[in-house]
Short mmCIF file of C-alpha atoms and ligand atoms in Angstrom, two decimals:
data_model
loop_
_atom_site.label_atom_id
_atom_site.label_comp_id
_atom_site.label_asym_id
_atom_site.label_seq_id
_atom_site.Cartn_x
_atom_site.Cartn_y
_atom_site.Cartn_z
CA UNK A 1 15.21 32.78 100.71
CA UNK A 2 17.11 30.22 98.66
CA UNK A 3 13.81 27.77 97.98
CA UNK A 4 12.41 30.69 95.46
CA UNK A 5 15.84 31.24 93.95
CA UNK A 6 16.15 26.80 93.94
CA UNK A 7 13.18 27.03 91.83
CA UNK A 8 13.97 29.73 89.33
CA UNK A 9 16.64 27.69 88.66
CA UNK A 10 15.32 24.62 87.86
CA UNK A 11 12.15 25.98 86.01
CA UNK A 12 15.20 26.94 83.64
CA UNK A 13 17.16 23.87 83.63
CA UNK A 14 13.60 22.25 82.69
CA UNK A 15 13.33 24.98 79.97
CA UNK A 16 16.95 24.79 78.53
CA UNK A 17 16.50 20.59 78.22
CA UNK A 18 13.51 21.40 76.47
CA UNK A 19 15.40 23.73 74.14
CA UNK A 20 17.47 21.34 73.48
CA UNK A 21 15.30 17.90 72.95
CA UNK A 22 13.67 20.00 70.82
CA UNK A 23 16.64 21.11 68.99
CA UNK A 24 17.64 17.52 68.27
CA UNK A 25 14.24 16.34 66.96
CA UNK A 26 14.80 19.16 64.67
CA UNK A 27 18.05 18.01 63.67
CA UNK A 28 16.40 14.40 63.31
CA UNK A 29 13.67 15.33 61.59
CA UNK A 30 15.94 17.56 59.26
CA UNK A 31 18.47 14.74 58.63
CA UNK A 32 15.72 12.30 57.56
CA UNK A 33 13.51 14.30 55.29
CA UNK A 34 17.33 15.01 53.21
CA UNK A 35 15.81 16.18 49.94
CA UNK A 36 16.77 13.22 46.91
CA UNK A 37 19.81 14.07 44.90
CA UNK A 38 18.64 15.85 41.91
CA UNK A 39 18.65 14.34 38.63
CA UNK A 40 21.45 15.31 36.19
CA UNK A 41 18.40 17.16 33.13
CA UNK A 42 18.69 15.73 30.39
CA UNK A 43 17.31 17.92 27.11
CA UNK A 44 17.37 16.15 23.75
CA UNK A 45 17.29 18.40 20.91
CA UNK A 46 17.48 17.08 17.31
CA UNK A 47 19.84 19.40 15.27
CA UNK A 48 20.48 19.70 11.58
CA UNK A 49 22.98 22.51 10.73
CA UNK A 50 21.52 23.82 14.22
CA UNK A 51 18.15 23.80 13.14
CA UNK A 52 15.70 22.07 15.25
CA UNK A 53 13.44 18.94 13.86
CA UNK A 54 10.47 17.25 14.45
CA UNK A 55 10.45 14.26 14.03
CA UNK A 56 6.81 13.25 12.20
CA UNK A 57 5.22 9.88 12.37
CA UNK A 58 5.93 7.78 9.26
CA UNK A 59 3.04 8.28 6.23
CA UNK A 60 1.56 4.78 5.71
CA UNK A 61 2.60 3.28 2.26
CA UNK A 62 0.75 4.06 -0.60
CA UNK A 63 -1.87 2.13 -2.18
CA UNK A 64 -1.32 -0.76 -4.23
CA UNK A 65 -2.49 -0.39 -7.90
CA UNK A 66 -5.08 -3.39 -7.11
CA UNK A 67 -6.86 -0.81 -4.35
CA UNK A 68 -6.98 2.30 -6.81
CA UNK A 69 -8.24 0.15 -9.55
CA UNK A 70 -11.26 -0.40 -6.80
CA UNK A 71 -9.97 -3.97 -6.18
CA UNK A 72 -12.13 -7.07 -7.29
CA UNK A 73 -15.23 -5.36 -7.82
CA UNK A 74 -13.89 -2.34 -9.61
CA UNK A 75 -11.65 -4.37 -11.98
CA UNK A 76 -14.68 -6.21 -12.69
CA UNK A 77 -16.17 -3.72 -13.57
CA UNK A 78 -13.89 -2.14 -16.43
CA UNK A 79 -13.74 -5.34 -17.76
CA UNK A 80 -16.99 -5.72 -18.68
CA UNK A 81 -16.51 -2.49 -20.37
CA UNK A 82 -13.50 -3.74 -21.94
CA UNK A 83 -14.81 -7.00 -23.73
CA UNK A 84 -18.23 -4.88 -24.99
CA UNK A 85 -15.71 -2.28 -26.52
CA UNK A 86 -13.83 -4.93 -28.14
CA UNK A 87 -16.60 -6.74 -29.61
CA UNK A 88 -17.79 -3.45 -31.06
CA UNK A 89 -14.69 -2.43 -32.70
CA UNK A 90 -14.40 -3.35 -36.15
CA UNK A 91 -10.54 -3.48 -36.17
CA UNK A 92 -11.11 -6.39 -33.45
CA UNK A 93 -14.44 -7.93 -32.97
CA UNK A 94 -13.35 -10.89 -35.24
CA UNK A 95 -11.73 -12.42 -33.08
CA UNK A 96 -14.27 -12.42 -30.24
CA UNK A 97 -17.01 -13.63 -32.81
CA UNK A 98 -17.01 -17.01 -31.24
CA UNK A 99 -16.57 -16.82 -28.05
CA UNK A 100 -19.68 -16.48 -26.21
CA UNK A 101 -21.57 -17.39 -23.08
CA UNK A 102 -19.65 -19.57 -20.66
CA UNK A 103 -16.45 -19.00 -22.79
CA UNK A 104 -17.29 -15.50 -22.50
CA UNK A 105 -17.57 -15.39 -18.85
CA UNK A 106 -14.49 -17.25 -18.41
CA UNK A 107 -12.23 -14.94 -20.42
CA UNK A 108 -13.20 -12.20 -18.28
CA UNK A 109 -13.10 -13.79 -14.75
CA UNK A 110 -9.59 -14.73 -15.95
CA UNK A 111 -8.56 -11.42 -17.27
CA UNK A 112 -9.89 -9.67 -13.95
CA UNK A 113 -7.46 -12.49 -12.32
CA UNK A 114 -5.11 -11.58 -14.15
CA UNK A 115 -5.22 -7.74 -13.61
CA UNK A 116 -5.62 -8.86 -9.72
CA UNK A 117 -2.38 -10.86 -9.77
CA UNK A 118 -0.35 -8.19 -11.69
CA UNK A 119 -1.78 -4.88 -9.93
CA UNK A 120 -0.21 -6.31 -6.66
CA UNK A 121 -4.08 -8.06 -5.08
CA UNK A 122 -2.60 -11.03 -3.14
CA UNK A 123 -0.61 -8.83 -1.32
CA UNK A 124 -3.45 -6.82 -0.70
CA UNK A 125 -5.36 -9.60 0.51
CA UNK A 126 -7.19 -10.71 -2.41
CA UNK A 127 -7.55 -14.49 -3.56
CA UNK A 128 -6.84 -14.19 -7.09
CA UNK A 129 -4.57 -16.09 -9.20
CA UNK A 130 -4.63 -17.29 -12.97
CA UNK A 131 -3.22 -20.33 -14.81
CA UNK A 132 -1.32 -18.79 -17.66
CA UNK A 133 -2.08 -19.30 -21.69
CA UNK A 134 -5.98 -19.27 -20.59
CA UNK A 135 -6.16 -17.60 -23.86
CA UNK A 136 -5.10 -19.94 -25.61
CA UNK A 137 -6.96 -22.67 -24.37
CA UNK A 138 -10.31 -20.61 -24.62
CA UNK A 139 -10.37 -18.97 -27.60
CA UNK A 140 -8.78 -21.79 -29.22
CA UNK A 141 -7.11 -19.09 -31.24
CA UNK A 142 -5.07 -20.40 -34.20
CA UNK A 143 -2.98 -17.35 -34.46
CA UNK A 144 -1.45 -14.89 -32.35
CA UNK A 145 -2.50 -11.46 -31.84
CA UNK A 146 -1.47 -8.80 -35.10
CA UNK A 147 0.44 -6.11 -33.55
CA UNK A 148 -2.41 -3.76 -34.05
CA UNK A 149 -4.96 -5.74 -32.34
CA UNK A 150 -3.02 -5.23 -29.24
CA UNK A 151 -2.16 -2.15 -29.56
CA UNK A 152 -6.14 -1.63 -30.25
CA UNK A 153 -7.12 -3.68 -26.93
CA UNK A 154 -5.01 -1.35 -25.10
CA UNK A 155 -6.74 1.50 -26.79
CA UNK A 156 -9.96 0.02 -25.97
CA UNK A 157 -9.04 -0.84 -22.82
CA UNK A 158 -8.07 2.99 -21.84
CA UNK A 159 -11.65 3.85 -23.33
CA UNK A 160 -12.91 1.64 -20.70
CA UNK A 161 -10.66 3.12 -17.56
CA UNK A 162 -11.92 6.46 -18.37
CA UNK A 163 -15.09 5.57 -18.68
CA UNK A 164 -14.70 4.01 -14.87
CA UNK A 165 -13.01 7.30 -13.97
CA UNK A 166 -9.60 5.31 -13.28
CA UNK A 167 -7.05 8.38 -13.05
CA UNK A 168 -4.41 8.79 -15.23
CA UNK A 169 -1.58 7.42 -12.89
CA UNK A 170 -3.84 3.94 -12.83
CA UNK A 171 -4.11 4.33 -16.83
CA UNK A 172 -0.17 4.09 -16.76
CA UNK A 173 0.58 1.57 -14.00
CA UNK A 174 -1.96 -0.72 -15.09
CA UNK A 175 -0.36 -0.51 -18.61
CA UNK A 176 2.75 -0.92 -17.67
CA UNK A 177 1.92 -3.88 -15.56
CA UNK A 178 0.37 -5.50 -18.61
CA UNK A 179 3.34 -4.05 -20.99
CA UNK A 180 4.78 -7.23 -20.28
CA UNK A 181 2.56 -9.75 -21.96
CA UNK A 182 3.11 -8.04 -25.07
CA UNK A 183 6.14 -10.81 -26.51
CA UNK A 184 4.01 -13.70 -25.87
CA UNK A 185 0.70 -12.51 -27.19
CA UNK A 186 1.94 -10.65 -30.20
CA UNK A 187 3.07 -13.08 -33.28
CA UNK A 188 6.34 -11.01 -33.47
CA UNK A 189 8.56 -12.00 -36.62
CA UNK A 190 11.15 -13.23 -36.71
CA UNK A 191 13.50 -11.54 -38.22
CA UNK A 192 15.08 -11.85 -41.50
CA UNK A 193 18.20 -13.69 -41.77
CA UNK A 194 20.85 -10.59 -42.77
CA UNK A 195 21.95 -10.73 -46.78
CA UNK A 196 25.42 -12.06 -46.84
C1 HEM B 201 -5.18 -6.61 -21.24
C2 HEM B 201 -5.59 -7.71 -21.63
C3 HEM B 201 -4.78 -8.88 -22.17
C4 HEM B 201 -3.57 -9.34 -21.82
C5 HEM B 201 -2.66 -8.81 -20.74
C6 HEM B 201 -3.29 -10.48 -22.64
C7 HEM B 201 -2.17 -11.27 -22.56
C8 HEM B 201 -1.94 -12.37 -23.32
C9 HEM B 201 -0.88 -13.32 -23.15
C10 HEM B 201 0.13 -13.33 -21.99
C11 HEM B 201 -0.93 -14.25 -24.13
C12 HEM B 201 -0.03 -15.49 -24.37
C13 HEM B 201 -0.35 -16.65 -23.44
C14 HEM B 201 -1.80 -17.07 -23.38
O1 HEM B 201 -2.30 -17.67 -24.32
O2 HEM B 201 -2.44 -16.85 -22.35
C15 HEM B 201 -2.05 -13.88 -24.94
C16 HEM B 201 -2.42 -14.54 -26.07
C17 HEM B 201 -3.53 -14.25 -26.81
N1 HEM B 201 -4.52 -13.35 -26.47
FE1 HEM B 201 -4.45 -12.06 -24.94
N2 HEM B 201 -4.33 -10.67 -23.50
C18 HEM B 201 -5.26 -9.73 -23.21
C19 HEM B 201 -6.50 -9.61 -23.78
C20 HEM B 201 -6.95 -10.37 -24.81
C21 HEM B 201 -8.28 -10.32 -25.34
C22 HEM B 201 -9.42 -9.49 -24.79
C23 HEM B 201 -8.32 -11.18 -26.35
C24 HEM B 201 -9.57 -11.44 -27.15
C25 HEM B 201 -9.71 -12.24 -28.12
C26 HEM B 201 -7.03 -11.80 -26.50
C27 HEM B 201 -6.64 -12.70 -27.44
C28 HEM B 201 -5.47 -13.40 -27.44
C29 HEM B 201 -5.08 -14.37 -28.46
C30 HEM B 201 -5.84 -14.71 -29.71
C31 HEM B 201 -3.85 -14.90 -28.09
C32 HEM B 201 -3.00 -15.91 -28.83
C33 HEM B 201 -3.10 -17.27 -28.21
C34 HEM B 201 -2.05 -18.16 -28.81
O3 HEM B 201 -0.89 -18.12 -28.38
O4 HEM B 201 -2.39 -18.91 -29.72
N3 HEM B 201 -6.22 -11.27 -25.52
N4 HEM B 201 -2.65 -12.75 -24.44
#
């Protein structure tokens, strides 16, 4: 009578063990697959006067004056324009009567240096540069310029930028750029001792 009842009770001790082995890997298995530690979020929010802001990428710089004037080749250009404007206009041709051919040629290669240098080419990458008082030495000019014959070239010069289609913006950078030669190619006066 007992053997059945022997039995019964072991098939349960068997079962309970199970129960609990099986428990345990649980618990195991639990304890290692402990989920990471969350990370504290962090939200950055750009405020002004509590306003957000994007923040845009930085515009690239503007274009020199050399690369709007449409660098070597454009300058070139205009200054062929220039010199044939000059040596048509009455109120300065005289003073270009001479210089011809490789003189000529050499004036303008210099004065498209010239623009190069001061419209801001080497820093664009261009390989310009000029000797100063080329003028001098190639014209062999015995006199300074009159104050209206500059204020003519630039006159003629601006016919020639529009006739390129150089904007209005270029008309004014390039002559402020060139603004400067003014004092040394002008004969300016001296001026008249005061009367005591
Ligand atoms: C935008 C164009 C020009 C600029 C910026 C300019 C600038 C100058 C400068 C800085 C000087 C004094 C130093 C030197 O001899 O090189 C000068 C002198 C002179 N330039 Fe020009 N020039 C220009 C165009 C011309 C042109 C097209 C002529 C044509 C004949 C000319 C005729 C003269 C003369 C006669 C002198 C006097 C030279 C002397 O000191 O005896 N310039 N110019």
């Amino acid at each position: 009578m007992w053997l059945p009842y022997v039995g019964a009770l072991m098939k349960a001790r068997i079962a309970y063990a199970s129960v609990l082995v099986a428990a345990g890997l649980v618990v195991v298995a639990c304890a290692s697959k402990k989920p990471a530690p969350k990370e504290p979020t962090v939200t950055e929010t750009i405020s002004d006067a509590g306003a957000d802001v994007e923040v845009e990428a930085e515009p690239p710089p503007p274009a020199s004056l050399f690369e709007r004037l449409g660098k070597e080749e454009g300058i070139t250009q205009f200054v062929d324009t220039f010199i044939k404007n000059l040596q048509a206009d009455t109120k300065f041709n005289k003073r270009l009567a001479n210089v011809k051919g490789a003189k000529l040629e050499k004036l303008k290669k210099d004065l498209v240096d010239q623009i190069c240098v001061e419209s801001g080419g080497p820093e664009a990458g261009a390989e310009c540069k000029y000797e100063g008082r080329f003028m001098r030495e190639i014209l062999g000019a015995k006199s300074k310029l009159k104050e209206e014959e500059w204020t003519t070239m630039l006159l003629d010069l601006r016919t020639a930028l529009e006739e390129h289609k150089i904007g209005d913006n270029e008309q004014q950078d390039l002559a402020s750029a060139l603004g400067k030669f003014r004092d040394d190619a002008v004969d300016v006066k001296a001026p008249k001792p005061a009367k005591p």
